[in-house]
PDB file of C-alpha atoms in Angstrom:
ATOM      1  CA  MET A   1    -105.374 -74.014  41.987  1.00  0.00           C
ATOM      2  CA  TYR A   2    -102.197 -75.090  40.235  1.00  0.00           C
ATOM      3  CA  ARG A   3     -98.873 -73.822  41.601  1.00  0.00           C
ATOM      4  CA  LYS A   4     -96.856 -71.791  39.255  1.00  0.00           C
ATOM      5  CA  ASN A   5     -93.670 -73.803  39.804  1.00  0.00           C
ATOM      6  CA  GLU A   6     -95.186 -77.262  39.238  1.00  0.00           C
ATOM      7  CA  CYS A   7     -93.365 -77.585  35.940  1.00  0.00           C
ATOM      8  CA  ASP A   8     -89.973 -76.978  37.579  1.00  0.00           C
ATOM      9  CA  ASP A   9     -90.853 -79.514  40.294  1.00  0.00           C
ATOM     10  CA  LEU A  10     -91.727 -82.126  37.626  1.00  0.00           C
ATOM     11  CA  LYS A  11     -88.533 -81.535  35.686  1.00  0.00           C
ATOM     12  CA  MET A  12     -86.364 -81.815  38.805  1.00  0.00           C
ATOM     13  CA  SER A  13     -88.080 -85.044  39.970  1.00  0.00           C
ATOM     14  CA  LYS A  14     -87.594 -86.659  36.571  1.00  0.00           C
ATOM     15  CA  GLU A  15     -83.958 -85.594  36.342  1.00  0.00           C
ATOM     16  CA  ALA A  16     -83.360 -87.162  39.747  1.00  0.00           C
ATOM     17  CA  ASN A  17     -85.257 -90.401  38.976  1.00  0.00           C
ATOM     18  CA  PRO A  18     -86.672 -90.620  35.434  1.00  0.00           C
ATOM     19  CA  PHE A  19     -88.491 -93.897  36.250  1.00  0.00           C
ATOM     20  CA  SER A  20     -89.949 -92.862  39.617  1.00  0.00           C
ATOM     21  CA  ASP A  21     -93.377 -93.951  40.824  1.00  0.00           C
ATOM     22  CA  ASN A  22     -94.882 -90.940  38.952  1.00  0.00           C
ATOM     23  CA  THR A  23     -93.359 -91.831  35.617  1.00  0.00           C
ATOM     24  CA  ALA A  24     -93.965 -94.781  33.300  1.00  0.00           C
ATOM     25  CA  ASN A  25     -90.895 -96.938  32.672  1.00  0.00           C
ATOM     26  CA  PRO A  26     -90.859 -97.449  28.893  1.00  0.00           C
ATOM     27  CA  SER A  27     -89.127-100.793  29.219  1.00  0.00           C
ATOM     28  CA  ASN A  28     -92.361-102.161  30.784  1.00  0.00           C
ATOM     29  CA  LEU A  29     -94.831-100.601  28.395  1.00  0.00           C
ATOM     30  CA  SER A  30     -96.132-101.337  24.935  1.00  0.00           C
ATOM     31  CA  PHE A  31     -96.677 -98.216  22.821  1.00  0.00           C
ATOM     32  CA  HIS A  32     -98.777 -99.787  20.131  1.00  0.00           C
ATOM     33  CA  ASP A  33    -101.896 -97.749  19.700  1.00  0.00           C
ATOM     34  CA  ASN A  34    -104.192-100.431  20.932  1.00  0.00           C
ATOM     35  CA  ASP A  35    -102.181-100.818  24.155  1.00  0.00           C
ATOM     36  CA  LEU A  36    -101.855 -97.194  25.045  1.00  0.00           C
ATOM     37  CA  ASN A  37    -104.701 -97.294  27.476  1.00  0.00           C
ATOM     38  CA  THR A  38    -102.594 -99.544  29.705  1.00  0.00           C
ATOM     39  CA  LEU A  39    -100.447 -96.533  30.685  1.00  0.00           C
ATOM     40  CA  PRO A  40    -100.863 -95.761  34.407  1.00  0.00           C
ATOM     41  CA  ARG A  41    -102.899 -92.732  35.205  1.00  0.00           C
ATOM     42  CA  THR A  42     -99.901 -91.166  37.029  1.00  0.00           C
ATOM     43  CA  ALA A  43     -97.692 -91.325  33.949  1.00  0.00           C
ATOM     44  CA  THR A  44     -96.883 -87.704  32.967  1.00  0.00           C
ATOM     45  CA  PRO A  45     -94.344 -87.415  30.131  1.00  0.00           C
ATOM     46  CA  LEU A  46     -92.136 -84.334  30.219  1.00  0.00           C
ATOM     47  CA  ILE A  47     -93.490 -81.907  27.670  1.00  0.00           C
ATOM     48  CA  ASP A  48     -91.959 -78.421  28.100  1.00  0.00           C
ATOM     49  CA  ILE A  49     -91.651 -76.386  24.919  1.00  0.00           C
ATOM     50  CA  GLU A  50     -91.158 -72.757  24.047  1.00  0.00           C
ATOM     51  CA  ILE A  51     -94.059 -70.742  22.505  1.00  0.00           C
ATOM     52  CA  GLN A  52     -92.891 -69.643  19.039  1.00  0.00           C
ATOM     53  CA  SER A  53     -95.757 -67.304  18.275  1.00  0.00           C
ATOM     54  CA  VAL A  54     -98.899 -65.938  19.891  1.00  0.00           C
ATOM     55  CA  LEU A  55    -101.507 -64.822  17.361  1.00  0.00           C
ATOM     56  CA  ILE A  56    -104.726 -62.882  17.319  1.00  0.00           C
ATOM     57  CA  SER A  57    -106.950 -61.246  14.712  1.00  0.00           C
ATOM     58  CA  PRO A  58    -109.938 -58.850  14.354  1.00  0.00           C
ATOM     59  CA  LEU A  59    -112.643 -59.810  11.958  1.00  0.00           C
ATOM     60  CA  LYS A  60    -111.790 -59.523   8.281  1.00  0.00           C
ATOM     61  CA  PRO A  61    -113.688 -60.454   5.057  1.00  0.00           C
ATOM     62  CA  LEU A  62    -112.945 -63.974   3.846  1.00  0.00           C
ATOM     63  CA  GLY A  63    -113.462 -65.557   0.419  1.00  0.00           C
ATOM     64  CA  ARG A  64    -115.711 -64.783  -2.491  1.00  0.00           C
ATOM     65  CA  HIS A  65    -118.614 -63.525  -0.372  1.00  0.00           C
ATOM     66  CA  LYS A  66    -116.466 -61.596   2.152  1.00  0.00           C
ATOM     67  CA  VAL A  67    -117.741 -63.563   5.108  1.00  0.00           C
ATOM     68  CA  PRO A  68    -116.508 -62.015   8.405  1.00  0.00           C
ATOM     69  CA  SER A  69    -113.814 -64.284   9.816  1.00  0.00           C
ATOM     70  CA  GLY A  70    -111.069 -64.258  12.412  1.00  0.00           C
ATOM     71  CA  ILE A  71    -108.892 -66.815  10.588  1.00  0.00           C
ATOM     72  CA  PHE A  72    -106.324 -64.272   9.560  1.00  0.00           C
ATOM     73  CA  LYS A  73    -104.184 -64.485  12.690  1.00  0.00           C
ATOM     74  CA  THR A  74    -100.986 -62.382  12.940  1.00  0.00           C
ATOM     75  CA  PRO A  75     -98.196 -62.552  15.523  1.00  0.00           C
ATOM     76  CA  SER A  76     -98.542 -60.260  18.516  1.00  0.00           C
ATOM     77  CA  SER A  77     -95.781 -58.774  20.641  1.00  0.00           C
ATOM     78  CA  GLY A  78     -95.851 -58.368  24.420  1.00  0.00           C
ATOM     79  CA  GLN A  79     -98.102 -60.057  26.908  1.00  0.00           C
ATOM     80  CA  ILE A  80    -101.593 -61.169  25.832  1.00  0.00           C
ATOM     81  CA  SER A  81    -104.208 -61.759  28.469  1.00  0.00           C
ATOM     82  CA  ILE A  82    -105.940 -65.170  28.524  1.00  0.00           C
ATOM     83  CA  THR A  83    -109.544 -65.245  29.722  1.00  0.00           C
ATOM     84  CA  LYS A  84    -112.028 -68.004  29.917  1.00  0.00           C
ATOM     85  CA  THR A  85    -113.128 -67.285  26.365  1.00  0.00           C
ATOM     86  CA  GLY A  86    -109.699 -66.924  24.790  1.00  0.00           C
ATOM     87  CA  LEU A  87    -107.042 -64.358  24.055  1.00  0.00           C
ATOM     88  CA  VAL A  88    -107.908 -60.659  24.570  1.00  0.00           C
ATOM     89  CA  GLY A  89    -108.032 -58.921  21.211  1.00  0.00           C
ATOM     90  CA  ASP A  90    -108.940 -62.108  19.255  1.00  0.00           C
ATOM     91  CA  GLN A  91    -112.232 -62.490  17.447  1.00  0.00           C
ATOM     92  CA  GLN A  92    -114.220 -65.217  15.625  1.00  0.00           C
ATOM     93  CA  GLY A  93    -116.714 -64.637  12.862  1.00  0.00           C
ATOM     94  CA  ASP A  94    -118.888 -67.759  13.301  1.00  0.00           C
ATOM     95  CA  THR A  95    -119.352 -67.856  17.098  1.00  0.00           C
ATOM     96  CA  ALA A  96    -121.793 -70.785  16.797  1.00  0.00           C
ATOM     97  CA  HIS A  97    -118.887 -73.069  15.762  1.00  0.00           C
ATOM     98  CA  HIS A  98    -115.714 -71.217  16.745  1.00  0.00           C
ATOM     99  CA  GLY A  99    -114.540 -69.842  20.052  1.00  0.00           C
ATOM    100  CA  GLY A 100    -116.328 -69.972  23.364  1.00  0.00           C
ATOM    101  CA  PRO A 101    -115.185 -71.599  26.635  1.00  0.00           C
ATOM    102  CA  GLU A 102    -114.692 -75.090  25.126  1.00  0.00           C
ATOM    103  CA  LYS A 103    -112.662 -73.731  22.160  1.00  0.00           C
ATOM    104  CA  ALA A 104    -111.043 -70.738  23.796  1.00  0.00           C
ATOM    105  CA  ILE A 105    -107.571 -71.165  22.353  1.00  0.00           C
ATOM    106  CA  HIS A 106    -106.523 -72.865  19.116  1.00  0.00           C
ATOM    107  CA  HIS A 107    -103.014 -74.504  18.980  1.00  0.00           C
ATOM    108  CA  TYR A 108    -101.562 -75.542  15.661  1.00  0.00           C
ATOM    109  CA  PRO A 109     -98.162 -77.240  15.312  1.00  0.00           C
ATOM    110  CA  PHE A 110     -95.804 -75.257  13.088  1.00  0.00           C
ATOM    111  CA  ASP A 111     -94.237 -78.684  12.409  1.00  0.00           C
ATOM    112  CA  HIS A 112     -97.026 -79.294   9.849  1.00  0.00           C
ATOM    113  CA  TYR A 113     -96.356 -76.332   7.551  1.00  0.00           C
ATOM    114  CA  ALA A 114     -93.419 -77.876   5.660  1.00  0.00           C
ATOM    115  CA  ASP A 115     -95.485 -81.059   5.102  1.00  0.00           C
ATOM    116  CA  TRP A 116     -98.379 -79.023   3.759  1.00  0.00           C
ATOM    117  CA  ARG A 117     -96.083 -77.147   1.309  1.00  0.00           C
ATOM    118  CA  GLN A 118     -94.706 -80.493   0.104  1.00  0.00           C
ATOM    119  CA  ASP A 119     -98.205 -81.940  -0.258  1.00  0.00           C
ATOM    120  CA  PHE A 120     -99.248 -79.013  -2.465  1.00  0.00           C
ATOM    121  CA  ILE A 121     -96.118 -79.486  -4.648  1.00  0.00           C
ATOM    122  CA  ASP A 122     -96.374 -83.277  -4.881  1.00  0.00           C
ATOM    123  CA  ASN A 123    -100.123 -83.278  -5.719  1.00  0.00           C
ATOM    124  CA  ASN A 124    -100.088 -80.103  -7.793  1.00  0.00           C
ATOM    125  CA  TRP A 125    -102.895 -78.731  -5.637  1.00  0.00           C
ATOM    126  CA  PRO A 126    -104.090 -75.158  -6.462  1.00  0.00           C
ATOM    127  CA  ALA A 127    -103.264 -72.562  -3.809  1.00  0.00           C
ATOM    128  CA  ASN A 128    -103.475 -68.774  -3.446  1.00  0.00           C
ATOM    129  CA  ARG A 129    -100.384 -66.687  -3.564  1.00  0.00           C
ATOM    130  CA  TRP A 130    -100.458 -66.061   0.149  1.00  0.00           C
ATOM    131  CA  PHE A 131     -99.573 -69.712   0.731  1.00  0.00           C
ATOM    132  CA  SER A 132     -97.606 -70.664  -2.355  1.00  0.00           C
ATOM    133  CA  ASP A 133     -95.278 -67.642  -2.570  1.00  0.00           C
ATOM    134  CA  GLN A 134     -94.370 -66.877   1.011  1.00  0.00           C
ATOM    135  CA  PRO A 135     -91.401 -68.474   2.829  1.00  0.00           C
ATOM    136  CA  ILE A 136     -92.442 -71.197   5.306  1.00  0.00           C
ATOM    137  CA  GLN A 137     -91.126 -69.251   8.324  1.00  0.00           C
ATOM    138  CA  THR A 138     -93.547 -66.372   7.666  1.00  0.00           C
ATOM    139  CA  LEU A 139     -96.674 -68.517   7.591  1.00  0.00           C
ATOM    140  CA  HIS A 140     -97.570 -68.595  11.304  1.00  0.00           C
ATOM    141  CA  GLY A 141    -101.315 -68.149  11.636  1.00  0.00           C
ATOM    142  CA  GLY A 142    -102.373 -69.767   8.372  1.00  0.00           C
ATOM    143  CA  PHE A 143    -104.790 -72.136  10.082  1.00  0.00           C
ATOM    144  CA  GLY A 144    -106.233 -69.525  12.397  1.00  0.00           C
ATOM    145  CA  GLU A 145    -104.177 -70.658  15.334  1.00  0.00           C
ATOM    146  CA  ASN A 146    -103.551 -68.642  18.457  1.00  0.00           C
ATOM    147  CA  ILE A 147    -100.488 -70.663  19.636  1.00  0.00           C
ATOM    148  CA  SER A 148     -97.697 -71.928  17.423  1.00  0.00           C
ATOM    149  CA  THR A 149     -94.976 -74.325  18.594  1.00  0.00           C
ATOM    150  CA  VAL A 150     -92.368 -76.762  17.265  1.00  0.00           C
ATOM    151  CA  GLY A 151     -91.966 -80.212  18.813  1.00  0.00           C
ATOM    152  CA  ILE A 152     -95.406 -81.604  19.489  1.00  0.00           C
ATOM    153  CA  THR A 153     -98.254 -82.800  17.304  1.00  0.00           C
ATOM    154  CA  GLU A 154    -101.601 -84.573  17.634  1.00  0.00           C
ATOM    155  CA  ALA A 155     -99.724 -87.813  18.294  1.00  0.00           C
ATOM    156  CA  ASP A 156     -98.095 -86.378  21.407  1.00  0.00           C
ATOM    157  CA  ILE A 157    -101.125 -84.725  23.002  1.00  0.00           C
ATOM    158  CA  CYS A 158    -103.907 -86.619  24.877  1.00  0.00           C
ATOM    159  CA  ILE A 159    -107.439 -85.461  25.434  1.00  0.00           C
ATOM    160  CA  GLY A 160    -107.707 -83.746  28.804  1.00  0.00           C
ATOM    161  CA  ASP A 161    -104.009 -82.904  29.022  1.00  0.00           C
ATOM    162  CA  ILE A 162    -103.522 -79.981  31.437  1.00  0.00           C
ATOM    163  CA  PHE A 163    -100.755 -77.442  30.607  1.00  0.00           C
ATOM    164  CA  ARG A 164     -99.247 -74.364  32.098  1.00  0.00           C
ATOM    165  CA  LEU A 165     -99.376 -71.890  29.233  1.00  0.00           C
ATOM    166  CA  GLY A 166     -97.497 -68.805  30.220  1.00  0.00           C
ATOM    167  CA  THR A 167     -99.112 -68.010  33.572  1.00  0.00           C
ATOM    168  CA  ALA A 168    -102.491 -69.586  32.649  1.00  0.00           C
ATOM    169  CA  VAL A 169    -103.593 -73.171  33.029  1.00  0.00           C
ATOM    170  CA  VAL A 170    -105.394 -74.738  30.063  1.00  0.00           C
ATOM    171  CA  GLN A 171    -106.849 -78.170  29.196  1.00  0.00           C
ATOM    172  CA  VAL A 172    -107.124 -79.900  25.829  1.00  0.00           C
ATOM    173  CA  SER A 173    -110.788 -80.123  25.057  1.00  0.00           C
ATOM    174  CA  GLN A 174    -110.898 -81.507  21.484  1.00  0.00           C
ATOM    175  CA  ALA A 175    -109.102 -81.691  18.190  1.00  0.00           C
ATOM    176  CA  ARG A 176    -110.070 -79.143  15.536  1.00  0.00           C
ATOM    177  CA  GLN A 177    -112.989 -80.099  13.259  1.00  0.00           C
ATOM    178  CA  PRO A 178    -111.996 -78.519   9.952  1.00  0.00           C
ATOM    179  CA  CYS A 179    -114.546 -76.469   8.030  1.00  0.00           C
ATOM    180  CA  TRP A 180    -114.833 -74.854   4.574  1.00  0.00           C
ATOM    181  CA  ARG A 181    -113.250 -71.579   5.770  1.00  0.00           C
ATOM    182  CA  LEU A 182    -109.862 -73.288   5.273  1.00  0.00           C
ATOM    183  CA  ASN A 183    -110.792 -73.834   1.653  1.00  0.00           C
ATOM    184  CA  GLU A 184    -111.161 -70.055   1.200  1.00  0.00           C
ATOM    185  CA  ARG A 185    -108.097 -69.264   3.274  1.00  0.00           C
ATOM    186  CA  PHE A 186    -105.792 -71.421   1.151  1.00  0.00           C
ATOM    187  CA  GLY A 187    -107.536 -70.983  -2.225  1.00  0.00           C
ATOM    188  CA  ASN A 188    -108.067 -74.758  -2.439  1.00  0.00           C
ATOM    189  CA  SER A 189    -111.630 -76.182  -2.483  1.00  0.00           C
ATOM    190  CA  GLY A 190    -110.441 -79.405  -0.863  1.00  0.00           C
ATOM    191  CA  MET A 191    -108.308 -78.051   1.960  1.00  0.00           C
ATOM    192  CA  ALA A 192    -110.749 -78.798   4.813  1.00  0.00           C
ATOM    193  CA  LYS A 193    -111.062 -82.402   3.572  1.00  0.00           C
ATOM    194  CA  HIS A 194    -107.306 -82.740   3.321  1.00  0.00           C
ATOM    195  CA  VAL A 195    -106.896 -81.579   6.937  1.00  0.00           C
ATOM    196  CA  GLN A 196    -109.485 -84.070   8.107  1.00  0.00           C
ATOM    197  CA  ASN A 197    -108.018 -86.934   6.092  1.00  0.00           C
ATOM    198  CA  ASN A 198    -104.451 -86.512   7.258  1.00  0.00           C
ATOM    199  CA  GLY A 199    -105.153 -85.573  10.876  1.00  0.00           C
ATOM    200  CA  ARG A 200    -103.102 -82.348  10.922  1.00  0.00           C
ATOM    201  CA  THR A 201    -105.920 -80.551  12.647  1.00  0.00           C
ATOM    202  CA  GLY A 202    -104.387 -78.822  15.678  1.00  0.00           C
ATOM    203  CA  TRP A 203    -106.460 -78.719  18.896  1.00  0.00           C
ATOM    204  CA  TYR A 204    -108.401 -76.522  21.284  1.00  0.00           C
ATOM    205  CA  TYR A 205    -107.972 -75.597  24.927  1.00  0.00           C
ATOM    206  CA  ARG A 206    -110.455 -74.632  27.559  1.00  0.00           C
ATOM    207  CA  VAL A 207    -109.047 -72.261  30.194  1.00  0.00           C
ATOM    208  CA  ILE A 208    -108.927 -73.531  33.781  1.00  0.00           C
ATOM    209  CA  GLU A 209    -107.036 -70.521  35.228  1.00  0.00           C
ATOM    210  CA  GLU A 210    -106.779 -67.167  33.511  1.00  0.00           C
ATOM    211  CA  GLY A 211    -103.394 -65.544  33.048  1.00  0.00           C
ATOM    212  CA  HIS A 212    -101.220 -64.215  30.196  1.00  0.00           C
ATOM    213  CA  VAL A 213     -98.803 -65.452  27.562  1.00  0.00           C
ATOM    214  CA  GLN A 214     -96.146 -64.077  25.280  1.00  0.00           C
ATOM    215  CA  VAL A 215     -93.571 -65.386  22.777  1.00  0.00           C
ATOM    216  CA  GLY A 216     -90.783 -67.130  24.675  1.00  0.00           C
ATOM    217  CA  ASP A 217     -93.042 -68.463  27.452  1.00  0.00           C
ATOM    218  CA  HIS A 218     -93.321 -72.159  27.906  1.00  0.00           C
ATOM    219  CA  LEU A 219     -96.046 -74.718  27.440  1.00  0.00           C
ATOM    220  CA  CYS A 220     -95.548 -77.373  30.169  1.00  0.00           C
ATOM    221  CA  LEU A 221     -97.628 -80.496  30.769  1.00  0.00           C
ATOM    222  CA  ILE A 222     -98.626 -80.762  34.424  1.00  0.00           C
ATOM    223  CA  GLU A 223    -101.292 -83.453  34.335  1.00  0.00           C
ATOM    224  CA  ARG A 224    -102.407 -86.244  31.983  1.00  0.00           C
ATOM    225  CA  PRO A 225    -105.728 -87.658  33.269  1.00  0.00           C
ATOM    226  CA  VAL A 226    -106.479 -89.827  30.180  1.00  0.00           C
ATOM    227  CA  PRO A 227    -103.202 -91.457  29.028  1.00  0.00           C
ATOM    228  CA  GLY A 228    -103.422 -93.492  25.920  1.00  0.00           C
ATOM    229  CA  TRP A 229    -106.181 -91.397  24.274  1.00  0.00           C
ATOM    230  CA  SER A 230    -104.051 -89.256  22.033  1.00  0.00           C
ATOM    231  CA  LEU A 231    -105.733 -86.769  19.685  1.00  0.00           C
ATOM    232  CA  LYS A 232    -104.423 -88.833  16.780  1.00  0.00           C
ATOM    233  CA  ARG A 233    -106.223 -91.865  18.157  1.00  0.00           C
ATOM    234  CA  ILE A 234    -109.486 -89.895  18.650  1.00  0.00           C
ATOM    235  CA  LEU A 235    -109.275 -88.428  15.152  1.00  0.00           C
ATOM    236  CA  ASP A 236    -108.818 -91.909  13.687  1.00  0.00           C
ATOM    237  CA  ILE A 237    -111.975 -92.964  15.483  1.00  0.00           C
ATOM    238  CA  PHE A 238    -114.098 -90.037  14.446  1.00  0.00           C
ATOM    239  CA  TYR A 239    -112.946 -89.968  10.789  1.00  0.00           C
ATOM    240  CA  ARG A 240    -111.796 -93.484   9.849  1.00  0.00           C
ATOM    241  CA  ASP A 241    -112.986 -96.115  12.328  1.00  0.00           C
ATOM    242  CA  ALA A 242    -116.168 -94.094  12.588  1.00  0.00           C
ATOM    243  CA  LEU A 243    -118.518 -96.724  14.029  1.00  0.00           C
ATOM    244  CA  ASN A 244    -116.154 -98.358  16.552  1.00  0.00           C
ATOM    245  CA  THR A 245    -118.776 -99.073  19.251  1.00  0.00           C
ATOM    246  CA  ALA A 246    -116.415 -99.562  22.145  1.00  0.00           C
ATOM    247  CA  ALA A 247    -114.472 -96.441  21.452  1.00  0.00           C
ATOM    248  CA  LEU A 248    -117.621 -94.335  20.930  1.00  0.00           C
ATOM    249  CA  GLN A 249    -119.088 -95.623  24.130  1.00  0.00           C
ATOM    250  CA  PHE A 250    -115.947 -94.503  25.975  1.00  0.00           C
ATOM    251  CA  LEU A 251    -115.822 -91.127  24.298  1.00  0.00           C
ATOM    252  CA  ALA A 252    -119.541 -90.413  24.780  1.00  0.00           C
ATOM    253  CA  THR A 253    -119.038 -90.539  28.598  1.00  0.00           C
ATOM    254  CA  LEU A 254    -115.574 -88.949  28.807  1.00  0.00           C
ATOM    255  CA  PRO A 255    -116.005 -85.733  30.882  1.00  0.00           C
ATOM    256  CA  VAL A 256    -112.898 -83.968  29.578  1.00  0.00           C
ATOM    257  CA  LEU A 257    -114.036 -84.247  25.957  1.00  0.00           C
ATOM    258  CA  THR A 258    -116.013 -81.220  24.834  1.00  0.00           C
ATOM    259  CA  PRO A 259    -119.816 -81.749  25.049  1.00  0.00           C
ATOM    260  CA  SER A 260    -120.406 -81.378  21.301  1.00  0.00           C
ATOM    261  CA  TRP A 261    -118.031 -84.310  20.570  1.00  0.00           C
ATOM    262  CA  ARG A 262    -119.589 -86.414  23.303  1.00  0.00           C
ATOM    263  CA  GLN A 263    -122.967 -85.778  21.692  1.00  0.00           C
ATOM    264  CA  LEU A 264    -121.546 -86.708  18.265  1.00  0.00           C
ATOM    265  CA  ALA A 265    -120.443 -90.103  19.675  1.00  0.00           C
ATOM    266  CA  GLU A 266    -123.833 -90.615  21.259  1.00  0.00           C
ATOM    267  CA  ARG A 267    -125.671 -89.889  17.941  1.00  0.00           C
ATOM    268  CA  ARG A 268    -123.513 -92.389  16.086  1.00  0.00           C
ATOM    269  CA  LEU A 269    -124.204 -95.024  18.742  1.00  0.00           C
ATOM    270  CA  SER A 270    -127.988 -94.389  18.615  1.00  0.00           C
ATOM    271  CA  THR A 271    -128.305 -94.271  14.810  1.00  0.00           C
ATOM    272  CA  GLN A 272    -125.457 -96.623  13.915  1.00  0.00           C
ATOM    273  CA  SER A 273    -124.596 -94.231  11.145  1.00  0.00           C
ATOM    274  CA  VAL A 274    -122.068 -91.523  10.353  1.00  0.00           C
ATOM    275  CA  GLU A 275    -123.319 -87.937   9.931  1.00  0.00           C
ATOM    276  CA  SER A 276    -122.801 -86.142   6.636  1.00  0.00           C
ATOM    277  CA  TRP A 277    -119.702 -83.980   6.474  1.00  0.00           C
ATOM    278  CA  SER A 278    -120.573 -82.023   3.351  1.00  0.00           C
ATOM    279  CA  ARG A 279    -121.953 -78.864   4.967  1.00  0.00           C
ATOM    280  CA  ARG A 280    -118.851 -78.561   7.074  1.00  0.00           C
ATOM    281  CA  LEU A 281    -116.158 -79.423   4.493  1.00  0.00           C
ATOM    282  CA  ILE A 282    -117.543 -77.970   1.303  1.00  0.00           C
ATOM    283  CA  THR A 283    -117.683 -74.216   0.683  1.00  0.00           C
ATOM    284  CA  PRO A 284    -121.500 -73.368   0.607  1.00  0.00           C
ATOM    285  CA  GLU A 285    -121.560 -72.048  -2.948  1.00  0.00           C
ATOM    286  CA  ASP A 286    -119.792 -75.272  -4.128  1.00  0.00           C
ATOM    287  CA  ILE A 287    -122.446 -77.622  -2.778  1.00  0.00           C
TER     288      ILE A 287
END
């Protein structure tokens, strides 16, 4: 069990001695990506940010064939209960690939939305009116996220990070693996591929201790068991340096990584090839 005041204890200890035995002294560390795994296991950076939005959705029809989907998240008010399988009142259409204990809660940084809007403008990408006409500040939930924050992205989060989320305790299990439903959501047939290529994927939590959350609660990092293995680094391995043997060997045996991603690393090692991404990234009727 995690104590409910561990975040306050961590903040007070770092305010008293920011380079104590439990904190990495940045003057002694290299933060180049290849050197990040030299961070001591006990290094726990202070991440304590406010929850901007908590979002849920019932199933609604998506796209040309009206596929049932829970991607249309909308902000909720008041406390929302967090169970081992996610937020009470939230639903997923494709339960084979979305939701469940390993992907109970989806967190997407609101920081990315302005970059997405600029990408669409700069590249003259097609988009539906929902995305192109609405003010940025109203777009929470566009990527099907349950939790929206400002101040952290995939570069700041490591696999296995354990957070206090409201009164619950959650652990980062994997980055999001984008699929064609994003194409339908944004009215852009290449959206899922764009998400994969630029690494603005968001991430999933498994729930260690159930609780509840509401807007204004805090997300506080209380343990970092795998320092150096940021989600950005893992995404680079899976989608760019895709046959990096040493990295895949590490990820294939990493207990905090969701089993499906460990199996993916194992398959690449055994076949020495990268699986096809077409069925996941391309809308079925476009294949």
